[in-house]
Amino acid sequence: MANPKSEIRNPKELVRPLVRELHAYVPGEQPKIKGLIKLNTNENPYPPSPKVIAAVKAATDGRLRLYPNPTAQLLRERLAKLHGCKAENIIVGNGSDELLAMATRAFVEPAGTRRAGQHAGTIQFFSPSYSLYPVLAAIHGAQTNVVSLDRDFGIPPLALLRKSKAWDFRAALTYVTTPNAPSGRGYRTAELEALCRAQKGVVILDEAYVDFGEENAMALALRLPNVLVARTFSKAYSLCFQRVGYFVGHPALIAGLDKIRDSYNVNGLGQVAALATLEDLPYYRENFRRVIATRERVGRELTALGFKVLPSQTNFILVRPPRFAARDWLGKLRARKILVRWFRYPAVKDYLRITIGTDGEADALLRACKAVNG
Ligand SMILES: *Cc1c(COP(=O)(O)O)cnc(C)c1O
């Protein structure tokens, strides 16, 4: 029976003030407009390998009633083989986003429990980088320390970070997007190593786009006890829909994360799809090659149209368009059924982030840019 005399006047007040005031993460739009060319969320334009689709179909039967393997054991063993480590070095998540969130709970003292001092409650990252980090910090009630990248989106040299005092070498948790998003800029492993060695807390090297780049820092996760490398099947492996990502790092960090993991955090079809992906890596390497070739071509042609195109080691490019404000370009391209991404925050408000699509989509983008440019 409904309670006719409930004392609760405003159910909004049942929600914690921190949550009520939270600015939630805003994912890129997924509109269902016919004929729209979607270059706004860095999805891979090529489908998963036919072997992956077949494996998912073959697993779709009465077994859906069963719980999946709770620790994604086979997948972790297969990933360990790929990266030359042990299964205990690996934890799999419902996308790497889930693991990035779990890291706040495993490594960072929430407000009110900071016995170990300020640093123990601090989450740190560069700006601009992945816009999820400040949201995760806010949800956890953590203190954030945000330091600007330099004008070319480079990481300021260690000596400068030391001198400026703005960087916190004792922060409990530091996120580094490498290659960087939304700029696409890649970083040398030697540079990342120096930074990781200087940090007292945990450093997560978020390598969501690393397969489109020149270098990766996986070796650091296996050599330095405070470093976790985050990878995802979403972008390079065309598997956004299935939500599978993983961390590699020291077994002590992985065990800490594993303690707070939901028992069945990685769905069964996701495990099947990721395993099948690892059985067909040459298919994906060919896709990386194609995306990179298209990226370089689009960059050259947009440069010829007067765009400033930043060098990219990812499957997107950050460009500063000519003639009109970036925000206006967003609308003008959308009117031509091309959806790209524009971020309103100051460091990148003059830029558009464009995901690299197929060659056909690239041609359509270039045609639309020429038409807008006049
Ligand atoms: C897309 C993305 C992720 C998250 O990927 P999942 O789909 O959650 O695995 C993490 N970091 C960065 C920088 C990304 O762009």
XYZ file of C-alpha atoms and ligand atoms in Angstrom:
389
model
C 0.000 0.000 0.000
C 1.265 3.458 -0.858
C 2.021 5.620 2.141
C -0.579 8.430 2.046
C 1.123 10.476 4.759
C 4.726 10.278 3.720
C 7.000 12.692 5.567
C 9.154 12.932 2.485
C 8.335 16.255 0.836
C 11.148 16.469 -1.637
C 12.728 13.184 -2.689
C 15.614 15.157 -4.211
C 16.826 15.686 -0.669
C 17.315 11.944 -0.292
C 20.174 12.255 -2.755
C 23.515 13.200 -1.148
C 24.388 16.897 -1.609
C 27.635 15.887 -3.327
C 25.657 13.925 -5.922
C 22.982 16.596 -6.313
C 25.641 19.147 -7.167
C 27.709 16.821 -9.339
C 28.423 17.759 -12.955
C 28.049 14.303 -14.484
C 30.157 13.115 -17.390
C 28.652 14.022 -20.763
C 29.307 11.319 -23.354
C 29.335 12.177 -27.057
C 25.898 12.060 -28.674
C 24.628 8.870 -30.284
C 21.869 10.352 -32.476
C 19.788 8.132 -34.735
C 19.711 10.424 -37.756
C 19.548 8.621 -41.092
C 22.658 9.026 -43.204
C 24.575 10.821 -40.443
C 28.341 10.380 -40.557
C 29.395 9.944 -36.953
C 32.874 11.279 -36.280
C 32.292 12.397 -32.668
C 33.101 9.550 -30.264
C 36.274 7.932 -31.633
C 34.567 4.666 -32.478
C 36.432 2.525 -35.002
C 34.869 2.776 -38.482
C 35.642 -0.872 -39.225
C 33.570 -3.706 -37.751
C 35.039 -6.377 -35.470
C 36.651 -9.373 -37.173
C 34.093 -11.823 -38.661
C 35.582 -14.391 -36.266
C 34.590 -12.213 -33.308
C 31.014 -11.863 -34.570
C 30.840 -15.624 -35.143
C 32.156 -16.326 -31.627
C 29.588 -14.001 -30.025
C 26.771 -15.580 -32.077
C 27.928 -19.085 -31.174
C 27.873 -18.155 -27.473
C 24.349 -16.723 -27.693
C 22.157 -19.594 -26.607
C 20.648 -21.106 -23.450
C 23.931 -20.504 -21.608
C 22.923 -16.866 -21.235
C 21.177 -18.011 -18.014
C 24.547 -18.787 -16.404
C 26.885 -16.377 -14.623
C 30.077 -15.704 -16.564
C 33.518 -16.497 -15.211
C 33.868 -14.028 -12.319
C 37.546 -13.205 -12.861
C 37.621 -13.352 -16.694
C 40.253 -16.028 -16.126
C 40.817 -17.190 -19.726
C 40.941 -13.636 -21.001
C 43.448 -12.617 -18.330
C 45.642 -15.615 -19.156
C 45.521 -14.789 -22.858
C 46.318 -11.110 -22.178
C 49.184 -12.148 -19.897
C 50.665 -14.171 -22.750
C 50.307 -11.189 -25.088
C 52.057 -8.800 -22.714
C 54.656 -11.214 -21.346
C 53.401 -11.231 -17.758
C 51.209 -13.302 -15.437
C 47.415 -13.334 -15.039
C 47.924 -11.805 -11.559
C 49.268 -8.674 -13.303
C 45.891 -8.135 -15.003
C 42.377 -7.068 -14.034
C 39.549 -6.800 -16.577
C 36.739 -4.267 -16.319
C 33.388 -3.359 -17.835
C 35.276 -1.004 -20.120
C 38.395 0.703 -18.830
C 36.119 3.458 -17.482
C 34.971 1.065 -14.741
C 38.568 0.394 -13.719
C 39.457 4.111 -13.768
C 36.580 4.638 -11.311
C 37.605 1.654 -9.149
C 41.093 3.128 -8.863
C 39.705 6.128 -6.963
C 38.161 3.786 -4.378
C 41.207 1.535 -4.118
C 43.932 4.195 -3.905
C 42.450 7.515 -2.750
C 41.179 8.420 0.737
C 37.765 10.082 0.474
C 37.122 13.404 2.246
C 36.802 13.012 6.008
C 39.121 10.020 6.282
C 42.420 11.630 5.399
C 44.524 10.376 8.263
C 47.494 10.059 5.941
C 47.370 13.779 5.037
C 46.337 15.869 2.051
C 48.232 13.920 -0.603
C 46.346 10.727 0.309
C 43.110 12.358 -0.867
C 44.456 13.935 -4.054
C 43.708 12.897 -7.620
C 45.879 14.606 -10.205
C 45.837 14.960 -13.971
C 46.863 17.271 -16.784
C 44.514 19.582 -18.646
C 43.265 19.049 -21.205
C 42.979 15.271 -20.957
C 40.174 12.724 -20.617
C 37.180 14.660 -19.282
C 36.027 11.705 -17.172
C 38.833 12.151 -14.584
C 37.433 15.275 -12.857
C 34.022 13.587 -12.655
C 35.495 10.477 -11.015
C 37.349 12.666 -8.529
C 34.187 14.626 -7.726
C 32.147 11.449 -7.208
C 34.769 10.186 -4.762
C 34.909 13.514 -2.930
C 38.601 13.693 -3.716
C 40.678 16.805 -3.916
C 41.883 17.403 -7.477
C 45.151 18.853 -8.647
C 44.975 19.919 -12.284
C 48.065 21.133 -14.140
C 48.021 22.518 -17.678
C 49.870 20.824 -20.493
C 52.085 23.210 -22.424
C 50.838 25.073 -25.502
C 51.537 22.140 -27.816
C 49.827 19.751 -25.382
C 53.212 18.447 -24.219
C 53.852 17.344 -20.640
C 55.914 20.090 -18.962
C 59.487 18.889 -18.307
C 60.072 17.366 -14.862
C 62.399 20.211 -13.846
C 59.642 22.708 -14.619
C 57.041 20.664 -12.718
C 59.383 20.631 -9.720
C 60.027 24.354 -9.924
C 56.415 25.405 -10.432
C 55.278 23.594 -7.247
C 51.876 23.212 -8.905
C 52.421 19.510 -9.532
C 51.938 17.144 -6.588
C 54.628 14.454 -6.582
C 52.892 12.768 -3.644
C 49.337 12.674 -5.065
C 47.652 9.357 -4.250
C 46.557 8.912 -7.861
C 47.692 10.509 -11.130
C 45.971 9.897 -14.472
C 47.926 10.477 -17.692
C 46.163 10.075 -21.055
C 48.843 8.825 -23.448
C 48.550 9.427 -26.333
C 46.658 12.480 -25.122
C 42.985 13.081 -25.759
C 41.607 15.394 -27.056
C 44.836 16.635 -28.693
C 46.064 13.314 -30.146
C 49.627 14.091 -29.088
C 51.872 11.137 -28.226
C 54.510 11.032 -25.470
C 57.869 9.284 -25.369
C 58.129 6.349 -22.983
C 61.362 7.778 -21.542
C 59.505 10.955 -20.596
C 56.644 9.011 -18.995
C 59.141 6.848 -17.129
C 60.833 9.881 -15.580
C 57.448 11.190 -14.435
C 56.335 7.817 -13.034
C 59.610 7.373 -11.151
C 59.194 10.808 -9.573
C 55.659 10.048 -8.300
C 55.140 8.581 -4.816
C 51.544 7.524 -5.529
C 49.865 5.418 -8.206
C 50.170 6.554 -11.835
C 47.649 5.296 -14.407
C 48.884 5.578 -17.979
C 45.618 5.579 -19.927
C 46.570 4.081 -23.291
C 43.090 3.953 -24.851
C 44.485 5.027 -28.261
C 47.970 3.539 -28.098
C 47.531 1.162 -31.053
C 47.377 4.165 -33.383
C 50.614 5.606 -31.979
C 54.336 5.046 -32.250
C 55.277 3.953 -28.733
C 53.590 2.274 -25.796
C 54.563 2.286 -22.142
C 53.475 -1.245 -21.208
C 57.013 -2.061 -20.012
C 56.652 0.571 -17.266
C 53.651 -1.233 -15.744
C 55.735 -4.380 -15.461
C 58.865 -2.628 -14.187
C 57.625 0.077 -11.801
C 55.443 -0.974 -8.833
C 53.320 2.214 -8.836
C 52.347 2.204 -12.524
C 49.177 0.802 -14.071
C 48.649 0.804 -17.836
C 44.988 1.052 -18.900
C 43.932 -0.506 -22.201
C 40.547 -0.957 -23.840
C 39.024 -3.107 -26.565
C 36.663 -0.234 -27.415
C 38.594 1.990 -29.793
C 41.284 0.050 -31.641
C 39.437 -3.284 -31.448
C 35.984 -2.059 -32.547
C 34.271 -3.343 -29.414
C 32.716 -0.282 -27.698
C 29.364 -2.089 -27.512
C 30.763 -4.955 -25.447
C 32.520 -2.883 -22.753
C 35.858 -4.602 -22.102
C 38.986 -2.883 -20.802
C 41.875 -3.908 -18.564
C 44.726 -2.724 -16.365
C 48.222 -4.203 -16.263
C 50.462 -3.647 -13.248
C 52.026 -4.892 -10.056
C 50.088 -7.807 -8.467
C 49.715 -5.815 -5.222
C 47.851 -2.995 -7.002
C 45.824 -5.449 -9.067
C 44.876 -7.406 -5.907
C 43.722 -4.175 -4.249
C 41.479 -3.373 -7.190
C 40.233 -6.947 -7.339
C 38.958 -6.735 -3.757
C 36.488 -3.983 -4.635
C 35.491 -5.416 -8.015
C 31.870 -6.522 -8.555
C 31.882 -10.316 -8.749
C 30.646 -10.488 -12.345
C 31.811 -7.133 -13.648
C 32.679 -8.347 -17.152
C 29.714 -9.803 -19.034
C 30.090 -13.207 -20.643
C 29.660 -12.148 -24.264
C 32.242 -9.431 -23.685
C 34.736 -12.028 -22.470
C 33.999 -14.210 -25.513
C 34.374 -11.264 -27.903
C 37.646 -10.088 -26.354
C 39.135 -13.593 -26.435
C 38.184 -14.023 -30.099
C 39.696 -10.598 -30.831
C 43.047 -11.760 -29.462
C 42.898 -14.754 -31.838
C 42.751 -12.470 -34.868
C 45.180 -9.619 -34.186
C 46.475 -9.382 -37.793
C 42.944 -8.319 -38.875
C 43.124 -5.414 -36.425
C 46.686 -4.427 -37.307
C 45.513 -3.970 -40.885
C 42.727 -1.674 -39.597
C 45.239 0.377 -37.583
C 47.265 0.825 -40.754
C 44.186 1.969 -42.694
C 43.025 4.396 -39.986
C 46.519 5.898 -39.758
C 46.739 6.303 -43.548
C 43.319 8.006 -43.650
C 44.307 10.211 -40.697
C 47.417 11.446 -42.492
C 45.471 12.089 -45.716
C 42.662 13.988 -43.969
C 45.285 16.004 -42.078
C 47.047 16.993 -45.312
C 43.841 17.928 -47.109
C 42.430 19.942 -44.198
C 45.759 21.760 -43.912
C 45.429 22.679 -47.588
C 41.967 24.137 -46.794
C 43.452 26.404 -44.142
C 42.831 24.289 -41.037
C 45.525 24.058 -38.378
C 45.908 20.305 -37.882
C 47.761 19.030 -34.809
C 49.934 15.931 -35.253
C 48.038 12.862 -34.000
C 48.981 9.422 -32.728
C 45.344 8.423 -32.255
C 42.252 7.684 -34.359
C 41.143 11.319 -34.234
C 42.586 14.723 -35.053
C 42.264 18.036 -33.282
C 41.948 20.868 -35.801
C 41.493 24.632 -35.652
C 39.159 25.575 -38.489
C 39.473 28.761 -40.584
C 36.939 31.578 -41.149
C 34.301 30.704 -38.531
C 34.427 29.852 -34.847
C 34.842 26.140 -34.120
C 31.413 26.052 -32.524
C 29.852 27.422 -35.722
C 31.684 24.825 -37.773
C 30.129 22.161 -35.551
C 26.645 23.375 -36.551
C 27.511 23.896 -40.220
C 28.944 20.384 -40.521
C 25.990 18.927 -38.667
C 23.646 20.591 -41.161
C 25.566 18.578 -43.774
C 25.052 15.398 -41.737
C 28.603 15.230 -40.404
C 28.861 15.028 -36.629
C 32.183 15.983 -35.019
C 32.989 16.992 -31.412
C 33.479 20.419 -29.920
C 34.451 20.992 -26.271
C 33.557 24.272 -24.629
C 36.495 24.379 -22.226
C 39.044 27.161 -22.823
C 42.137 25.161 -23.831
C 40.382 23.611 -26.856
C 37.302 25.758 -27.541
C 38.824 26.967 -30.840
C 39.235 23.389 -32.078
C 37.144 20.535 -33.415
C 37.942 16.930 -32.615
C 37.296 14.738 -35.622
C 37.274 10.946 -35.437
C 38.943 9.194 -38.372
C 36.325 7.253 -40.312
C 36.509 5.147 -43.460
C 37.992 6.641 -46.624
C 34.460 7.229 -47.907
C 33.534 9.099 -44.718
C 36.756 11.093 -44.992
C 35.821 12.115 -48.548
C 32.375 13.242 -47.357
C 33.961 15.223 -44.517
C 36.391 16.931 -46.888
C 33.588 17.781 -49.331
C 31.532 19.302 -46.520
C 34.535 21.300 -45.230
C 35.180 22.664 -48.733
C 31.511 23.668 -49.075
C 31.459 25.435 -45.674
C 34.774 27.138 -46.390
C 33.302 28.549 -49.631
C 37.360 5.829 -24.651
C 38.329 6.096 -23.561
C 38.382 5.302 -22.414
C 37.330 4.320 -22.026
O 37.103 3.288 -22.781
P 36.101 2.137 -22.374
O 35.140 2.102 -23.497
O 35.463 2.447 -21.047
O 36.976 0.942 -22.272
C 39.358 5.551 -21.470
N 40.238 6.556 -21.636
C 40.214 7.349 -22.698
C 41.208 8.431 -22.814
C 39.260 7.154 -23.694
O 39.196 7.979 -24.740
